[in-house]
Amino acid sequence: MFTQSVGLLSYTFMTQTGHDRIVVPMVDYELDISTRVLKNSHHYSKEHFRTNLSMLLEWSPYGNEAGLIKQFDDIGDHGTKVIIYNLWFSDDGDLELDFESDPKDILISGAPKSIIGPNHLKNIIEQHVANRFHFSLRVYSSILYLRVPEHFKIILRGHVVEHYNIAKDLQFPEFIMYKPKVGGFLQVCFVVMY
């Protein structure tokens, strides 16, 4: 039995419903692997599930539960799918996120553009991961993990994000051996790099 969950993180939802803190309505489903059947999971109560589902359907692009559940189809038994919609426009009339400049990335609107020209060195510096992660979801996603688990992938706009080990860019790395003990026994040995 696997659990699949749907949550809604929306600034518009929070402000228009009068919340002054982050509220994420969620519903959970239990997936029976042998029958491939999803059932509502009532961790809290049926009423809690119904209320959260109602909020999700009202504030998401899906008009019914079947449309919402359909989103699990292409991620399989595990994974996370993020759907971005109903974006705001800037004062210039541009969407807050740029989906046009790079078909494999999502950029914050107004991000610097790559231009090869007389300032080639400046362009190389601007394109370095340390500068790009501020406005590129692909670059930001590439540095989230110091080490990526063997069967783990981040897929953005249909393309796998290549892992970038940002620790290799450290100019003066230092290593500290960290050996926590619980009950007198060594549990795990970590190497902390900063």
XYZ file of N, CA and C in Angstrom:
582
model
N 0.845 -1.176 0.000
C 0.000 0.000 0.000
C 0.895 1.244 0.000
N 0.701 2.126 -0.973
C 1.423 3.391 -1.059
C 0.454 4.535 -0.824
N 0.975 5.646 -0.357
C 0.158 6.839 -0.180
C 0.523 7.847 -1.254
N -0.484 8.444 -1.872
C -0.281 9.528 -2.821
C -1.074 10.725 -2.312
N -0.450 11.887 -2.341
C -1.055 13.072 -1.739
C -1.142 14.213 -2.736
N -2.115 15.079 -2.521
C -2.279 16.293 -3.312
C -2.370 17.452 -2.332
N -1.602 18.493 -2.586
C -1.653 19.683 -1.740
C -1.731 20.928 -2.597
N -2.191 22.004 -2.010
C -2.326 23.276 -2.719
C -1.573 24.345 -1.944
N -0.598 24.971 -2.598
C 0.117 26.102 -2.020
C -0.186 27.297 -2.904
N -0.980 28.222 -2.406
C -1.444 29.336 -3.225
C -1.550 30.607 -2.395
N -0.845 31.633 -2.837
C -0.923 32.925 -2.166
C -2.323 33.509 -2.317
N -2.896 33.375 -3.500
C -4.250 33.886 -3.743
C -5.251 33.206 -2.815
N -5.155 31.890 -2.681
C -6.040 31.154 -1.777
C -5.926 31.695 -0.355
N -4.703 31.874 0.116
C -4.510 32.317 1.501
C -5.043 33.730 1.727
N -4.755 34.645 0.802
C -5.204 36.025 1.011
C -6.708 36.166 0.849
N -7.286 35.475 -0.126
C -8.722 35.629 -0.366
C -9.579 34.867 0.640
N -8.984 33.931 1.362
C -9.739 33.229 2.402
C -9.402 33.763 3.793
N -8.591 34.829 3.842
C -8.325 35.513 5.103
C -7.307 34.863 6.010
N -6.461 33.991 5.493
C -5.431 33.356 6.325
C -4.230 34.289 6.457
N -3.682 34.386 7.647
C -2.494 35.209 7.862
C -1.239 34.351 8.054
N -1.363 33.060 7.795
C -0.232 32.138 7.860
C -0.382 31.154 6.699
N 0.657 30.404 6.443
C 0.618 29.466 5.320
C -0.295 28.297 5.660
N -1.257 28.056 4.792
C -2.203 26.951 4.931
C -2.125 26.139 3.643
N -1.926 24.832 3.768
C -1.825 23.947 2.606
C -2.868 22.849 2.741
N -4.041 23.025 2.100
C -5.020 21.940 2.139
C -4.463 20.715 1.403
N -4.597 19.542 2.019
C -4.081 18.308 1.419
C -5.090 17.184 1.562
N -5.064 16.293 0.589
C -5.812 15.041 0.690
C -4.856 13.908 0.358
N -5.057 12.779 1.002
C -4.217 11.606 0.784
C -5.066 10.471 0.231
N -4.436 9.703 -0.650
C -5.063 8.507 -1.205
C -4.132 7.337 -0.947
N -4.708 6.175 -0.750
C -3.920 4.954 -0.601
C -4.018 4.177 -1.903
N -2.855 3.817 -2.450
C -2.791 3.083 -3.706
C -2.474 1.629 -3.411
N -3.390 0.752 -3.793
C -3.164 -0.689 -3.681
C -2.382 -1.101 -4.927
N -1.133 -1.469 -4.756
C -0.251 -1.776 -5.879
C -0.769 -2.942 -6.713
N -1.313 -3.956 -6.077
C -1.754 -5.143 -6.820
C -2.966 -4.851 -7.699
N -3.888 -4.011 -7.239
C -5.099 -3.732 -8.026
C -5.039 -2.389 -8.739
N -4.033 -1.559 -8.398
C -3.882 -0.205 -8.960
C -5.101 0.669 -8.664
N -5.747 0.424 -7.535
C -6.940 1.177 -7.144
C -6.570 2.182 -6.049
N -7.018 3.422 -6.238
C -6.831 4.471 -5.234
C -8.065 4.564 -4.356
N -7.838 4.656 -3.051
C -8.949 4.858 -2.118
C -8.643 6.084 -1.269
N -9.678 6.798 -0.891
C -9.500 7.940 -0.001
C -8.877 7.467 1.298
N -7.900 8.206 1.772
C -7.274 7.901 3.049
C -7.804 8.903 4.067
N -8.356 8.402 5.126
C -8.953 9.274 6.139
C -8.085 9.269 7.393
N -6.850 9.790 7.253
C -5.944 9.851 8.405
C -6.583 10.610 9.561
N -7.278 11.673 9.237
C -7.893 12.499 10.280
C -9.366 12.150 10.421
N -10.148 12.440 9.390
C -11.573 12.100 9.399
C -12.110 12.265 7.985
N -13.280 11.701 7.741
C -13.920 11.861 6.433
C -14.250 13.327 6.183
N -14.652 14.025 7.226
C -15.001 15.449 7.099
C -13.773 16.279 6.722
N -12.631 15.976 7.338
C -11.380 16.667 7.017
C -11.025 16.444 5.547
N -11.124 15.202 5.085
C -10.835 14.876 3.690
C -11.776 15.648 2.770
N -13.075 15.615 3.063
C -14.080 16.273 2.225
C -13.856 17.784 2.157
N -13.550 18.401 3.298
C -13.316 19.849 3.344
C -12.080 20.223 2.531
N -10.994 19.486 2.717
C -9.769 19.777 1.970
C -9.946 19.525 0.480
N -10.643 18.452 0.120
C -10.895 18.176 -1.289
C -11.714 19.303 -1.909
N -12.697 19.781 -1.195
C -13.525 20.883 -1.683
C -12.671 22.130 -1.949
N -11.760 22.449 -1.027
C -10.867 23.603 -1.216
C -9.941 23.390 -2.410
N -9.394 22.183 -2.535
C -8.505 21.886 -3.659
C -9.218 22.068 -4.993
N -10.427 21.559 -5.091
C -11.163 21.653 -6.350
C -11.569 23.090 -6.658
N -11.874 23.854 -5.629
C -12.274 25.251 -5.845
C -11.099 26.112 -6.308
N -9.908 25.863 -5.791
C -8.762 26.730 -6.047
C -7.741 26.147 -7.023
N -7.972 24.960 -7.548
C -7.031 24.349 -8.491
C -7.639 24.372 -9.894
N -6.866 24.011 -10.904
C -7.413 23.990 -12.268
C -8.281 22.765 -12.562
N -8.543 21.930 -11.568
C -9.304 20.703 -11.797
C -10.699 20.851 -11.224
N -11.688 20.575 -12.033
C -13.076 20.780 -11.635
C -13.679 19.636 -10.849
N -13.019 18.467 -10.891
C -13.574 17.328 -10.157
C -12.440 16.435 -9.647
N -12.797 15.519 -8.759
C -11.800 14.653 -8.139
C -11.116 13.754 -9.166
N -11.857 13.312 -10.178
C -11.268 12.445 -11.207
C -10.144 13.170 -11.952
N -10.336 14.443 -12.265
C -9.298 15.226 -12.936
C -8.072 15.416 -12.063
N -8.312 15.575 -10.787
C -7.223 15.727 -9.825
C -6.413 14.432 -9.723
N -7.113 13.316 -9.580
C -6.460 12.004 -9.451
C -5.708 11.633 -10.728
N -6.190 12.073 -11.867
C -5.554 11.779 -13.158
C -4.093 12.261 -13.176
N -3.785 13.270 -12.372
C -2.424 13.813 -12.339
C -1.405 12.814 -11.797
N -1.857 11.783 -11.087
C -0.946 10.754 -10.580
C -0.477 9.815 -11.693
N -1.205 9.754 -12.802
C -0.936 8.762 -13.840
C 0.493 8.785 -14.367
N 1.047 9.966 -14.595
C 2.361 10.008 -15.229
C 3.541 10.061 -14.261
N 3.283 9.973 -12.947
C 4.423 9.928 -12.023
C 4.620 8.543 -11.419
N 3.727 7.622 -11.709
C 3.901 6.257 -11.224
C 3.599 6.113 -9.748
N 4.276 5.145 -9.122
C 4.010 4.810 -7.722
C 4.612 5.802 -6.734
N 5.569 6.592 -7.175
C 6.191 7.550 -6.266
C 6.666 8.761 -7.059
N 6.889 9.824 -6.363
C 7.363 11.046 -6.999
C 6.511 12.229 -6.592
N 6.911 13.378 -7.047
C 6.207 14.620 -6.755
C 5.981 15.349 -8.064
N 4.805 15.851 -8.238
C 4.474 16.619 -9.432
C 4.000 17.986 -8.965
N 4.577 19.031 -9.526
C 4.195 20.395 -9.180
C 3.542 21.014 -10.404
N 2.356 21.547 -10.221
C 1.629 22.187 -11.314
C 1.560 23.675 -11.000
N 2.045 24.483 -11.928
C 2.057 25.933 -11.753
C 1.010 26.517 -12.689
N 0.103 27.297 -12.125
C -0.922 27.923 -12.956
C -1.415 29.196 -12.288
N -2.207 29.970 -13.026
C -2.832 31.188 -12.507
C -1.788 32.169 -11.981
N -0.758 32.402 -12.808
C 0.329 33.281 -12.395
C -0.087 34.742 -12.449
N 0.600 35.548 -11.698
C 0.359 36.984 -11.693
C 1.141 37.632 -12.830
N 0.708 38.824 -13.185
C 1.404 39.616 -14.187
C 2.158 40.745 -13.495
N 3.316 41.098 -14.056
C 4.082 42.227 -13.519
C 3.429 43.525 -13.984
N 3.949 44.637 -13.504
C 3.437 45.944 -13.930
C 3.629 46.159 -15.426
N 4.609 45.455 -16.023
C 4.865 45.566 -17.460
C 3.972 44.644 -18.281
N 3.146 43.850 -17.619
C 2.254 42.939 -18.324
C 2.853 41.575 -18.614
N 4.037 41.293 -18.056
C 4.684 39.991 -18.247
C 4.291 39.065 -17.105
N 4.203 37.751 -17.408
C 3.971 36.774 -16.345
C 5.136 36.800 -15.365
N 4.860 36.499 -14.096
C 5.922 36.516 -13.088
C 6.971 35.434 -13.334
N 6.600 34.384 -14.044
C 7.557 33.348 -14.431
C 7.652 33.310 -15.947
N 8.859 33.084 -16.446
C 9.134 33.087 -17.881
C 9.271 31.639 -18.365
N 8.314 31.205 -19.178
C 8.334 29.860 -19.755
C 8.828 29.880 -21.203
N 9.072 31.057 -21.757
C 9.378 31.202 -23.179
C 10.872 31.224 -23.497
N 11.691 31.842 -22.660
C 13.109 32.038 -22.983
C 13.883 30.737 -23.119
N 13.530 29.742 -22.337
C 14.237 28.461 -22.364
C 13.205 27.343 -22.246
N 13.035 26.535 -23.294
C 12.003 25.490 -23.256
C 12.263 24.387 -22.227
N 13.465 24.351 -21.642
C 13.785 23.335 -20.638
C 13.810 23.903 -19.222
N 13.465 25.174 -19.057
C 13.622 25.825 -17.762
C 12.411 26.702 -17.458
N 12.302 27.110 -16.212
C 11.336 28.118 -15.780
C 12.160 29.191 -15.090
N 12.092 30.402 -15.617
C 12.894 31.507 -15.107
C 12.008 32.545 -14.441
N 12.571 33.283 -13.525
C 11.867 34.439 -12.987
C 11.930 35.507 -14.065
N 10.815 36.135 -14.365
C 10.790 37.164 -15.404
C 11.801 38.255 -15.099
N 12.437 38.732 -16.164
C 13.442 39.777 -16.008
C 14.829 39.238 -15.734
N 14.996 37.909 -15.791
C 16.314 37.311 -15.563
C 17.253 37.716 -16.689
N 18.560 37.843 -16.398
C 19.520 38.205 -17.444
C 19.506 37.192 -18.584
N 19.623 37.676 -19.802
C 19.639 36.814 -20.988
C 21.087 36.506 -21.370
N 21.316 35.332 -21.954
C 22.643 34.957 -22.442
C 22.906 35.655 -23.761
N 23.973 36.405 -23.818
C 24.350 37.075 -25.061
C 25.848 36.869 -25.232
N 26.224 36.262 -26.361
C 27.644 36.091 -26.654
C 28.069 37.326 -27.431
N 29.097 37.980 -26.974
C 29.547 39.202 -27.637
C 30.848 39.663 -27.032
N 31.085 40.975 -27.092
C 32.360 41.500 -26.604
C 32.576 41.270 -25.105
N 31.518 41.122 -24.348
C 31.654 40.885 -22.910
C 31.541 39.397 -22.604
N 32.234 38.571 -23.384
C 32.129 37.119 -23.249
C 32.484 36.651 -21.832
N 33.530 37.201 -21.216
C 33.912 36.810 -19.856
C 32.802 37.154 -18.875
N 32.213 38.334 -19.032
C 31.100 38.733 -18.162
C 29.947 37.740 -18.304
N 29.670 37.299 -19.530
C 28.593 36.341 -19.777
C 28.884 35.008 -19.093
N 30.129 34.554 -19.155
C 30.505 33.291 -18.509
C 30.278 33.390 -17.004
N 30.668 34.499 -16.409
C 30.479 34.693 -14.968
C 28.992 34.716 -14.632
N 28.196 35.432 -15.438
C 26.756 35.515 -15.179
C 26.075 34.158 -15.312
N 26.612 33.277 -16.162
C 26.000 31.974 -16.392
C 26.430 30.933 -15.364
N 27.356 31.268 -14.480
C 27.793 30.315 -13.464
C 26.638 30.007 -12.521
N 26.606 28.790 -12.028
C 25.526 28.324 -11.164
C 25.331 29.229 -9.947
N 26.402 29.792 -9.415
C 26.292 30.648 -8.232
C 25.474 31.904 -8.511
N 25.414 32.323 -9.756
C 24.616 33.494 -10.121
C 23.242 33.108 -10.658
N 23.155 31.999 -11.355
C 21.904 31.623 -12.022
C 20.861 31.017 -11.098
N 21.241 30.429 -9.978
C 20.243 29.754 -9.146
C 19.212 30.726 -8.579
N 19.505 32.008 -8.601
C 18.560 33.012 -8.108
C 17.338 33.154 -9.010
N 17.472 32.823 -10.297
C 16.364 33.050 -11.222
C 16.036 31.865 -12.120
N 16.760 30.762 -12.016
C 16.528 29.589 -12.857
C 16.111 28.394 -12.002
N 14.918 27.859 -12.242
C 14.463 26.695 -11.483
C 15.310 25.471 -11.813
N 15.772 25.342 -13.052
C 16.613 24.204 -13.438
C 17.937 24.241 -12.664
N 18.571 25.384 -12.608
C 19.846 25.494 -11.891
C 19.627 25.299 -10.397
N 18.588 25.927 -9.858
C 18.292 25.766 -8.429
C 18.070 24.289 -8.092
N 17.306 23.588 -8.931
C 17.032 22.165 -8.703
C 18.298 21.323 -8.796
N 19.251 21.752 -9.613
C 20.475 20.969 -9.813
C 21.380 20.967 -8.590
N 21.218 21.943 -7.691
C 22.107 22.031 -6.526
C 21.409 21.688 -5.214
N 20.171 21.235 -5.270
C 19.418 20.954 -4.043
C 20.053 19.866 -3.183
N 20.668 18.884 -3.802
C 21.218 17.745 -3.067
C 22.725 17.684 -3.260
N 23.450 17.471 -2.168
C 24.895 17.314 -2.271
C 25.218 16.004 -2.983
N 24.482 14.959 -2.626
C 24.601 13.662 -3.300
C 23.201 13.194 -3.654
N 23.022 12.792 -4.886
C 21.706 12.364 -5.353
C 21.590 10.852 -5.206
N 20.513 10.359 -4.587
C 20.310 8.912 -4.482
C 20.302 8.254 -5.867
N 20.631 6.985 -5.902
C 20.839 6.261 -7.161
C 19.671 6.353 -8.145
N 18.460 6.147 -7.709
C 17.321 6.109 -8.631
C 16.489 7.384 -8.576
N 17.082 8.468 -8.162
C 16.371 9.728 -7.978
C 16.582 10.627 -9.191
N 15.506 11.229 -9.677
C 15.596 12.161 -10.798
C 14.692 13.352 -10.528
N 15.126 14.505 -10.979
C 14.260 15.673 -11.033
C 14.024 15.925 -12.513
N 12.758 15.982 -12.884
C 12.402 16.234 -14.277
C 11.680 17.567 -14.325
N 12.189 18.471 -15.128
C 11.600 19.796 -15.277
C 11.260 20.008 -16.738
N 9.994 20.242 -16.997
C 9.488 20.465 -18.352
C 9.877 19.319 -19.293
N 9.826 18.099 -18.761
C 10.064 16.912 -19.569
C 11.522 16.536 -19.747
N 12.441 17.246 -19.117
C 13.870 16.976 -19.261
C 14.498 16.771 -17.887
N 15.365 15.768 -17.788
C 16.039 15.464 -16.526
C 16.991 16.607 -16.171
N 16.965 17.019 -14.915
C 17.881 18.045 -14.412
C 19.192 17.360 -14.047
N 20.287 17.825 -14.634
C 21.602 17.259 -14.333
C 22.072 17.783 -12.978
N 22.503 16.881 -12.111
C 22.976 17.258 -10.778
C 24.263 18.067 -10.888
N 24.380 19.083 -10.065
C 25.595 19.892 -9.987
C 26.061 19.886 -8.536
N 27.256 19.374 -8.295
C 27.799 19.315 -6.941
C 28.460 20.650 -6.624
N 27.711 21.509 -5.970
C 28.187 22.865 -5.681
C 29.378 22.858 -4.725
N 29.558 21.778 -3.985
C 30.697 21.688 -3.061
C 32.026 21.722 -3.813
N 32.024 21.305 -5.073
C 33.255 21.336 -5.867
C 33.708 22.765 -6.161
N 32.797 23.726 -6.008
C 33.136 25.123 -6.263
C 33.715 25.829 -5.043
N 33.743 25.142 -3.901
C 34.272 25.781 -2.698
C 35.763 26.049 -2.873
N 36.165 27.248 -2.547
C 37.552 27.629 -2.755
C 38.479 27.041 -1.689
N 38.042 27.049 -0.449
C 38.854 26.537 0.649
C 38.024 25.552 1.469
N 37.776 24.359 0.926
C 36.921 23.418 1.661
C 37.604 22.908 2.931
N 36.804 22.710 3.948
C 37.281 22.115 5.189
C 36.363 20.950 5.518
N 36.938 19.891 6.057
C 36.172 18.705 6.384
C 36.213 18.475 7.889
N 35.080 18.123 8.439
C 34.985 17.816 9.862
C 34.345 16.439 9.982
N 35.007 15.540 10.681
C 34.443 14.216 10.913
C 33.480 14.318 12.087
N 32.248 13.930 11.867
C 31.200 14.036 12.888
C 30.701 12.637 13.184
N 30.866 12.177 14.439
C 30.482 10.821 14.816
C 29.535 10.869 16.010
N 28.245 11.032 15.763
C 27.308 11.066 16.891
C 27.171 9.684 17.520
N 27.010 9.675 18.838
C 26.831 8.414 19.555
C 25.516 8.463 20.309
N 24.774 7.389 20.219
C 23.515 7.270 20.949
C 23.624 6.021 21.809
N 23.463 6.176 23.099
C 23.553 5.032 24.009
C 24.920 4.389 24.002
N 25.969 5.170 23.702
C 27.319 4.643 23.715
C 27.734 3.961 22.423
N 26.838 3.886 21.430
C 27.154 3.226 20.169
C 27.230 4.247 19.045
N 28.205 4.066 18.163
C 28.334 4.924 16.994
C 27.175 4.628 16.047
N 26.396 5.644 15.720
C 25.232 5.453 14.851
C 25.595 5.642 13.380
N 26.148 6.785 13.056
C 26.462 7.132 11.675
C 27.702 8.009 11.696
N 28.482 7.946 10.657
C 29.648 8.805 10.540
C 29.408 9.775 9.386
N 29.470 11.070 9.648
C 29.246 12.094 8.631
C 30.542 12.846 8.379
N 30.725 13.284 7.156
C 31.779 14.240 6.850
C 31.061 15.523 6.483
N 31.282 16.563 7.273
C 30.635 17.846 7.042
C 31.633 18.746 6.338
N 31.214 19.328 5.225
C 32.091 20.191 4.457
C 31.502 21.586 4.457
N 32.321 22.576 4.718
C 31.838 23.952 4.668
C 32.882 24.862 4.104
